[in-house]
Amino acid sequence: MSKEKLYYYEVAVALSATWKQHIYIYHAQEKTPTGSVVVVPFGKTEKTGYILSESVKPTYLTKPLMRISTLAIPQNTRKFIDWMISYYPGSPGSHVQHFVPGFLKNLSVHKLKKPVKTVATKKHTVLTDDQTAAYELLTGRSAITSSVLHGITGSGKTRLYCELAQKIIAEGKNVLILYPEISLTSQLEQTLIAFFGGDTISVYHSRRTPSEQKQAWLKAHNTTRPIITIGPRSALFLPYKNLGLVIIDEAHDGAYKQDSGTRYSGLIAAGALSRQHGAQLIMGSATPPVSETQHVLAKGGSLVCMHKLAVSSNTTTKSFEIVDMRKPNNHSSSYLISKPLMEDIRNTLKNNKQSLLFINKRGTARMLLCENCGWHAECPNCELPLTHHHDSFSLQCTVCGLTEKSIIACPTCRQQLSMKNPGIKSVEQDLRGIFPDARIARFDSDNKKRDTFSEKYEFIKSGGADIIVGTQLLTKGLDLPLLETVGILQADSALLLPDYTSEERAFQQLTQVSGRVGRGHTSGKVIVQTYQPDSYMFNYVTSQDWHGFYTQELEKRKNSHYPPYLHVMKIWVVKKSRESVIKASNKIAAELKSMHSLRVLGPAPSYYEKVSGNYSWQIIVMSSSRQDLAMQSSKLPADFYFDLDPASLL
DNA sequence: AGCACGCCGACT
DNA sequence: GTCGGCGTGCTC
């Protein structure tokens, strides 16, 4: 038995989202600095973690630290972890896991590779007037706060990011640029490497090899000279030492929301990270998110706009047409493609240019919509569309649980309501019938086949297809020089989801799809087919007026008591039988309803009630105090899930 | 997540 | 009487 003195430490352990506790006490023979990355035995496995503080010998037997790294989580990163744990409660260990990932476990020697010296190759273009004005605003008084950069598609936001990053690098601080998806890495990476040279750029994401990830981790941790890290939301969790600027590109994108395990908003987390470092935060988008923009502005942040195309050509224009699908004279031989759209495709074919048809498939079969007058079923309590449940032939509100018998005829015009759900295949079929000689390319939202997508993309870009048909996949980043016509089918379905953010999502989606045309190559036309042409949302899409939309949308949220004016928590539970799930959710809802500071809606069946054979019911809780909601979340039974600040009520 | 403990139905 | 179902609780 050794008589050596033992040291005891509280260790924050990296665990998965099912754990409620994350601090455990271990002993070591040597004195270990706070923040040190360690590997500890945990049950029968081993986990990574880091030293929180020294502790006294506990009453129970402790296990020894297995390995102590020379690496440590810097202090401001530890504070950021603490912030994540308190702001997104539930499973603290899962936050720790993000910061002390598994690849730190095996590799015993943590050595930073010598950077490969590559020189910047791109000759820097002169900034446009718009870019210069934005640059001056963002480096002036705004540099001390958070900013929203509203720049229309093609206004050259990336060019501006480069200039802003350059300035911070020159000050000796680091830069983090977040983008929504891994598939967009290489484009941004190429641009940045061309601008700064390869050794200034560090790329981090989950599809890189463990050793590449470790290099990015070490670079963030170790910088002797400033670098720019680019990555998706997981790049928030690298051990940065001295950030001067955090940029969130395409900030409206839903991918910034972590929607499994411990749920968090990458945008809100980025805000906390930049506060921790005293860094500037910039959220850039052509359609900045409503709630987050309101937050930034309410806290004294600035809104900076770029309204002009960077590559301006004197002939490029973009025009919009809203086609009222209720009017018979707009109908053609195909009920999916209106007469005006068909004419436009025909003209575009004649010009040897391309057409793109976008179809929104999400949620189409669930809503009752009259194709004659545009009427739809709506919940009187929540002002949200009701969903049609085929098995019970009922209309239900996914939020408050209101249930009534479904109907066959429209209550205002007596027309029969159709429940058909046209897919991308029927669109393609109709097109082949109408334009037998056109070359048609179809894109399904099949993210697994990335390679075939980029192959197909190059082919189409160079003119390999006349008509392109697809879903959500087509909203992002496509640059098609030959594109002249964009057709949006089923514009209503995005609008009719039972969610207070559905107008915002629809606005974003339509604006992003419209942005594929009129990018400075050629003039273009956007045709939107809808049964509800009077929705305020369409006016702002066609007038390309994000700010107007933002203002009206905020007003609506304020009047109907939704975020950002109230905090929301979604709670749900999944069980094998419908009876048990109703019983359990009723019990919790009753407990929550007894708290009169909370507004409780439901329980109601989740939008997707059956999840792989099980039943899911949900409860929506709202409060003016976020802290109150966080407190309630910790009292839920172990088999309940929750999402504090959910991106949607679905 | 695994893996133990623990208390009720079908079996030799 | 015993084998084994999976509900509940624990991991320093």
CSV table of C-alpha atoms in Angstrom, one decimal, chain A residues 220-533:
chain,number,residue,atom,x,y,z
A,220,ALA,CA,-7.9,26.7,-32.0
A,221,HIS,CA,-6.3,25.9,-28.6
A,222,ASN,CA,-2.7,26.7,-29.5
A,223,THR,CA,-2.5,29.6,-31.8
A,224,THR,CA,0.7,31.4,-31.7
A,225,ARG,CA,-0.6,33.4,-34.7
A,226,PRO,CA,-4.2,34.2,-35.5
A,227,ILE,CA,-6.3,31.9,-37.6
A,228,ILE,CA,-9.7,31.7,-39.1
A,229,THR,CA,-11.7,28.6,-38.2
A,230,ILE,CA,-14.6,27.6,-40.4
A,231,GLY,CA,-17.2,24.9,-39.6
A,232,PRO,CA,-20.8,24.1,-38.8
A,233,ARG,CA,-22.4,24.6,-35.4
A,234,SER,CA,-20.1,22.0,-33.8
A,235,ALA,CA,-17.2,24.4,-34.5
A,236,LEU,CA,-18.6,26.5,-31.6
A,237,PHE,CA,-17.1,23.9,-29.2
A,238,LEU,CA,-13.4,24.2,-30.0
A,239,PRO,CA,-11.2,25.5,-27.2
A,240,TYR,CA,-10.7,29.0,-28.5
A,241,LYS,CA,-8.4,31.3,-26.6
A,242,ASN,CA,-8.8,34.7,-28.2
A,243,LEU,CA,-11.7,35.2,-30.5
A,244,GLY,CA,-12.2,38.7,-32.0
A,245,LEU,CA,-15.0,38.0,-34.5
A,246,VAL,CA,-17.7,35.4,-34.9
A,247,ILE,CA,-19.6,35.4,-38.2
A,248,ILE,CA,-22.7,33.3,-38.8
A,249,ASP,CA,-23.3,32.9,-42.5
A,250,GLU,CA,-26.8,32.2,-43.8
A,251,ALA,CA,-28.1,32.8,-40.2
A,252,HIS,CA,-31.7,32.0,-41.1
A,253,ASP,CA,-30.8,28.3,-41.8
A,254,GLY,CA,-32.6,25.8,-39.6
A,255,ALA,CA,-29.4,23.7,-39.5
A,256,TYR,CA,-28.1,26.0,-36.7
A,257,LYS,CA,-30.6,24.4,-34.4
A,258,GLN,CA,-29.4,21.1,-32.8
A,259,ASP,CA,-32.6,19.0,-32.9
A,260,SER,CA,-31.6,15.9,-31.0
A,261,GLY,CA,-30.1,15.0,-27.7
A,262,THR,CA,-29.6,18.3,-25.8
A,263,ARG,CA,-31.2,20.8,-28.1
A,264,TYR,CA,-29.7,24.2,-28.5
A,265,SER,CA,-29.7,27.1,-30.8
A,266,GLY,CA,-26.3,27.6,-32.5
A,267,LEU,CA,-27.2,31.3,-32.9
A,268,ILE,CA,-27.8,31.9,-29.3
A,269,ALA,CA,-24.8,29.8,-28.3
A,270,ALA,CA,-22.6,31.9,-30.7
A,271,GLY,CA,-23.9,35.0,-29.0
A,272,ALA,CA,-22.8,33.6,-25.6
A,273,LEU,CA,-19.4,32.5,-27.0
A,274,SER,CA,-18.7,35.9,-28.4
A,275,ARG,CA,-19.7,37.7,-25.2
A,276,GLN,CA,-17.3,35.4,-23.3
A,277,HIS,CA,-14.5,36.5,-25.6
A,278,GLY,CA,-15.6,40.1,-25.9
A,279,ALA,CA,-15.8,39.3,-29.6
A,280,GLN,CA,-17.9,40.9,-32.3
A,281,LEU,CA,-20.9,38.9,-33.6
A,282,ILE,CA,-22.3,39.2,-37.1
A,283,MET,CA,-25.3,37.3,-38.4
A,284,GLY,CA,-25.5,37.5,-42.1
A,285,SER,CA,-28.4,36.5,-44.3
A,286,ALA,CA,-30.7,37.5,-47.2
A,287,THR,CA,-33.6,36.7,-44.8
A,288,PRO,CA,-32.4,37.2,-41.2
A,289,PRO,CA,-34.3,35.2,-38.6
A,290,VAL,CA,-37.1,37.2,-37.0
A,291,SER,CA,-36.6,36.3,-33.3
A,292,GLU,CA,-32.8,36.6,-33.3
A,293,THR,CA,-32.8,39.9,-35.2
A,294,GLN,CA,-35.3,41.3,-32.6
A,295,HIS,CA,-33.0,40.1,-29.8
A,296,VAL,CA,-29.9,41.7,-31.3
A,297,LEU,CA,-31.7,45.0,-32.0
A,298,ALA,CA,-33.4,45.0,-28.5
A,299,LYS,CA,-29.9,44.8,-26.9
A,300,GLY,CA,-28.6,47.8,-28.9
A,301,GLY,CA,-27.1,45.9,-31.8
A,302,SER,CA,-27.1,47.2,-35.3
A,303,LEU,CA,-28.8,46.3,-38.5
A,304,VAL,CA,-26.6,46.7,-41.6
A,305,CYS,CA,-28.0,46.3,-45.1
A,306,MET,CA,-26.6,45.6,-48.6
A,307,HIS,CA,-29.3,45.9,-51.2
A,308,LYS,CA,-27.3,45.9,-54.4
A,309,LEU,CA,-25.9,43.1,-56.5
A,310,ALA,CA,-22.1,43.0,-56.3
A,311,VAL,CA,-21.7,41.9,-59.9
A,312,SER,CA,-24.1,44.4,-61.4
A,313,SER,CA,-25.0,44.1,-65.0
A,314,ASN,CA,-27.2,46.7,-66.6
A,315,THR,CA,-29.6,44.2,-68.1
A,316,THR,CA,-30.5,42.0,-65.1
A,317,THR,CA,-33.9,42.3,-63.7
A,318,LYS,CA,-36.1,40.0,-61.7
A,319,SER,CA,-39.9,40.1,-61.9
A,320,PHE,CA,-42.5,38.2,-59.9
A,321,GLU,CA,-45.9,36.9,-60.7
A,322,ILE,CA,-48.3,35.5,-58.2
A,323,VAL,CA,-50.7,33.1,-59.9
A,324,ASP,CA,-54.1,32.6,-58.2
A,325,MET,CA,-54.7,28.9,-58.5
A,326,ARG,CA,-58.4,29.4,-57.6
A,327,LYS,CA,-59.1,31.1,-60.9
A,328,PRO,CA,-60.2,28.8,-63.7
A,329,ASN,CA,-58.6,30.9,-66.4
A,330,ASN,CA,-55.2,30.1,-64.9
A,331,HIS,CA,-55.7,26.4,-65.2
A,332,SER,CA,-54.0,24.4,-67.9
A,333,SER,CA,-54.2,20.8,-69.0
A,334,SER,CA,-52.1,20.0,-65.9
A,335,TYR,CA,-53.6,20.8,-62.6
A,336,LEU,CA,-50.1,21.2,-61.1
A,337,ILE,CA,-48.7,23.7,-63.6
A,338,SER,CA,-50.7,26.8,-64.3
A,339,LYS,CA,-51.2,28.4,-67.7
A,340,PRO,CA,-48.9,31.4,-67.0
A,341,LEU,CA,-46.1,29.1,-65.7
A,342,MET,CA,-46.5,26.8,-68.7
A,343,GLU,CA,-46.2,29.8,-71.1
A,344,ASP,CA,-43.1,31.0,-69.4
A,345,ILE,CA,-41.4,27.6,-69.5
A,346,ARG,CA,-42.3,27.5,-73.2
A,347,ASN,CA,-40.7,30.9,-73.9
A,348,THR,CA,-37.6,30.0,-71.8
A,349,LEU,CA,-37.2,26.8,-73.8
A,350,LYS,CA,-37.3,28.9,-77.0
A,351,ASN,CA,-34.6,31.1,-75.6
A,352,ASN,CA,-32.4,28.1,-74.9
A,353,LYS,CA,-32.5,29.0,-71.2
A,354,GLN,CA,-33.4,26.9,-68.1
A,355,SER,CA,-36.4,26.7,-65.9
A,356,LEU,CA,-36.5,25.5,-62.3
A,357,LEU,CA,-39.6,24.1,-60.6
A,358,PHE,CA,-39.6,24.0,-56.9
A,359,ILE,CA,-42.2,21.9,-55.1
A,360,ASN,CA,-42.6,22.0,-51.3
A,361,LYS,CA,-43.6,18.5,-50.1
A,362,ARG,CA,-43.5,19.0,-46.4
A,363,GLY,CA,-46.9,18.6,-44.8
A,364,THR,CA,-49.0,18.7,-47.9
A,365,ALA,CA,-51.4,15.9,-47.1
A,366,ARG,CA,-52.2,17.0,-43.5
A,367,MET,CA,-54.0,20.3,-44.1
A,368,LEU,CA,-57.5,20.9,-45.4
A,369,LEU,CA,-57.3,23.5,-48.1
A,370,CYS,CA,-60.0,24.5,-50.5
A,371,GLU,CA,-58.7,24.7,-54.1
A,372,ASN,CA,-61.6,26.7,-55.1
A,373,CYS,CA,-61.7,29.6,-52.7
A,374,GLY,CA,-58.5,29.1,-50.6
A,375,TRP,CA,-60.3,28.5,-47.3
A,376,HIS,CA,-58.4,26.3,-44.8
A,377,ALA,CA,-59.3,24.9,-41.4
A,378,GLU,CA,-57.9,26.9,-38.5
A,379,CYS,CA,-57.8,26.5,-34.7
A,380,PRO,CA,-59.8,29.3,-33.0
A,381,ASN,CA,-57.6,29.2,-29.9
A,382,CYS,CA,-54.1,29.1,-31.5
A,383,GLU,CA,-54.7,30.8,-34.9
A,384,LEU,CA,-52.8,27.9,-36.5
A,385,PRO,CA,-53.9,25.4,-39.2
A,386,LEU,CA,-55.6,22.2,-38.0
A,387,THR,CA,-54.3,18.9,-39.2
A,388,HIS,CA,-56.4,16.2,-40.8
A,389,HIS,CA,-56.2,12.7,-39.2
A,390,HIS,CA,-57.3,10.2,-41.7
A,391,ASP,CA,-57.8,7.2,-39.3
A,392,SER,CA,-60.3,9.0,-37.1
A,393,PHE,CA,-61.5,11.4,-39.8
A,394,SER,CA,-60.9,14.3,-37.4
A,395,LEU,CA,-59.4,17.7,-37.5
A,396,GLN,CA,-57.0,18.3,-34.6
A,397,CYS,CA,-54.9,21.2,-33.3
A,398,THR,CA,-51.3,20.0,-32.7
A,399,VAL,CA,-50.8,22.7,-30.1
A,400,CYS,CA,-53.9,22.8,-27.8
A,401,GLY,CA,-55.5,19.5,-28.7
A,402,LEU,CA,-58.8,20.8,-30.0
A,403,THR,CA,-60.6,18.0,-31.9
A,404,GLU,CA,-63.5,18.2,-34.2
A,405,LYS,CA,-65.0,16.1,-37.0
A,406,SER,CA,-63.3,16.5,-40.3
A,407,ILE,CA,-65.4,17.8,-43.3
A,408,ILE,CA,-65.7,16.9,-46.9
A,409,ALA,CA,-67.1,20.2,-48.4
A,410,CYS,CA,-65.7,23.7,-48.0
A,411,PRO,CA,-67.8,25.6,-45.4
A,412,THR,CA,-67.6,28.9,-47.5
A,413,CYS,CA,-68.1,27.8,-51.1
A,414,ARG,CA,-69.5,24.2,-50.7
A,415,GLN,CA,-66.9,22.8,-53.1
A,416,GLN,CA,-65.5,19.3,-52.3
A,417,LEU,CA,-62.2,19.5,-50.5
A,418,SER,CA,-59.5,17.4,-52.1
A,419,MET,CA,-56.9,15.5,-50.1
A,420,LYS,CA,-54.5,14.6,-52.9
A,421,ASN,CA,-50.8,15.1,-52.3
A,422,PRO,CA,-49.0,15.6,-55.6
A,423,GLY,CA,-45.4,14.6,-55.6
A,424,ILE,CA,-42.3,15.5,-57.6
A,425,LYS,CA,-42.9,12.5,-59.9
A,426,SER,CA,-46.4,13.7,-61.0
A,427,VAL,CA,-44.8,17.1,-61.8
A,428,GLU,CA,-42.2,15.4,-63.9
A,429,GLN,CA,-44.8,13.3,-65.6
A,430,ASP,CA,-46.9,16.3,-66.5
A,431,LEU,CA,-43.9,18.2,-67.8
A,432,ARG,CA,-43.0,15.3,-70.1
A,433,GLY,CA,-46.5,15.3,-71.5
A,434,ILE,CA,-46.5,19.0,-72.2
A,435,PHE,CA,-42.8,19.4,-73.3
A,436,PRO,CA,-41.9,16.1,-74.9
A,437,ASP,CA,-38.6,17.4,-76.4
A,438,ALA,CA,-37.3,19.1,-73.2
A,439,ARG,CA,-34.5,17.6,-71.2
A,440,ILE,CA,-35.8,17.3,-67.6
A,441,ALA,CA,-33.6,16.7,-64.6
A,442,ARG,CA,-35.2,15.6,-61.3
A,443,PHE,CA,-33.7,16.2,-57.8
A,444,ASP,CA,-35.1,14.4,-54.8
A,445,SER,CA,-34.0,15.5,-51.4
A,446,ASP,CA,-31.6,12.7,-51.1
A,447,ASN,CA,-28.7,14.0,-48.9
A,448,LYS,CA,-26.9,10.7,-48.9
A,449,LYS,CA,-26.0,11.0,-52.6
A,450,ARG,CA,-23.9,14.1,-52.3
A,451,ASP,CA,-21.5,13.0,-55.0
A,452,THR,CA,-24.1,12.3,-57.6
A,453,PHE,CA,-25.6,15.7,-56.7
A,454,SER,CA,-22.5,17.7,-57.4
A,455,GLU,CA,-21.9,15.7,-60.6
A,456,LYS,CA,-25.4,16.4,-61.8
A,457,TYR,CA,-25.0,20.0,-60.7
A,458,GLU,CA,-22.0,20.6,-62.9
A,459,PHE,CA,-23.8,18.9,-65.8
A,460,ILE,CA,-26.9,21.1,-65.4
A,461,LYS,CA,-24.9,24.3,-64.8
A,462,SER,CA,-23.3,23.9,-68.2
A,463,GLY,CA,-26.7,23.5,-69.9
A,464,GLY,CA,-27.3,19.7,-69.7
A,465,ALA,CA,-31.0,20.1,-68.8
A,466,ASP,CA,-33.8,22.5,-69.8
A,467,ILE,CA,-36.1,22.0,-66.9
A,468,ILE,CA,-35.0,21.2,-63.4
A,469,VAL,CA,-37.5,19.8,-60.9
A,470,GLY,CA,-36.8,19.4,-57.2
A,471,THR,CA,-37.5,19.9,-53.5
A,472,GLN,CA,-35.8,21.7,-50.6
A,473,LEU,CA,-32.4,20.7,-52.0
A,474,LEU,CA,-32.7,23.4,-54.6
A,475,THR,CA,-33.0,26.4,-52.2
A,476,LYS,CA,-29.4,26.5,-51.3
A,477,GLY,CA,-26.4,28.0,-53.0
A,478,LEU,CA,-27.1,27.0,-56.6
A,479,ASP,CA,-25.6,29.3,-59.1
A,480,LEU,CA,-27.1,28.5,-62.6
A,481,PRO,CA,-26.1,31.1,-65.2
A,482,LEU,CA,-28.6,29.9,-67.8
A,483,LEU,CA,-31.6,30.0,-65.4
A,484,GLU,CA,-34.4,32.3,-66.6
A,485,THR,CA,-37.6,31.0,-65.0
A,486,VAL,CA,-38.3,29.8,-61.5
A,487,GLY,CA,-41.7,28.2,-60.7
A,488,ILE,CA,-42.9,27.6,-57.2
A,489,LEU,CA,-45.6,25.0,-56.9
A,490,GLN,CA,-47.7,24.4,-53.8
A,491,ALA,CA,-46.4,27.6,-52.1
A,492,ASP,CA,-49.3,27.1,-49.6
A,493,SER,CA,-48.1,24.0,-48.0
A,494,ALA,CA,-45.2,25.7,-46.2
A,495,LEU,CA,-47.6,28.3,-45.1
A,496,LEU,CA,-50.1,25.9,-43.7
A,497,LEU,CA,-48.0,24.1,-41.2
A,498,PRO,CA,-49.5,24.5,-37.7
A,499,ASP,CA,-46.6,26.6,-36.4
A,500,TYR,CA,-46.2,30.2,-35.6
A,501,THR,CA,-43.0,30.3,-37.7
A,502,SER,CA,-44.6,29.0,-40.9
A,503,GLU,CA,-44.9,32.4,-42.5
A,504,GLU,CA,-41.3,33.1,-41.7
A,505,ARG,CA,-40.1,29.8,-43.1
A,506,ALA,CA,-42.2,30.3,-46.2
A,507,PHE,CA,-40.8,33.8,-46.7
A,508,GLN,CA,-37.3,32.5,-46.3
A,509,GLN,CA,-37.8,29.6,-48.6
A,510,LEU,CA,-39.5,31.6,-51.4
A,511,THR,CA,-36.9,34.3,-51.2
A,512,GLN,CA,-34.0,31.8,-51.3
A,513,VAL,CA,-35.5,30.0,-54.3
A,514,SER,CA,-36.2,33.3,-56.1
A,515,GLY,CA,-32.6,34.2,-55.4
A,516,ARG,CA,-31.5,31.4,-57.9
A,517,VAL,CA,-32.5,33.7,-60.7
A,518,GLY,CA,-31.4,37.2,-61.6
A,519,ARG,CA,-27.9,36.8,-60.1
A,520,GLY,CA,-26.3,39.0,-62.6
A,521,HIS,CA,-26.1,36.6,-65.5
A,522,THR,CA,-29.4,37.1,-67.0
A,523,SER,CA,-32.8,38.6,-66.2
A,524,GLY,CA,-35.4,36.2,-64.8
A,525,LYS,CA,-38.9,35.6,-63.8
A,526,VAL,CA,-40.3,34.0,-60.6
A,527,ILE,CA,-43.8,32.5,-60.8
A,528,VAL,CA,-45.5,31.6,-57.5
A,529,GLN,CA,-48.6,29.4,-57.6
A,530,THR,CA,-50.9,29.7,-54.6
A,531,TYR,CA,-54.5,29.3,-53.4
A,532,GLN,CA,-54.0,32.1,-50.9
A,533,PRO,CA,-52.6,35.0,-52.9
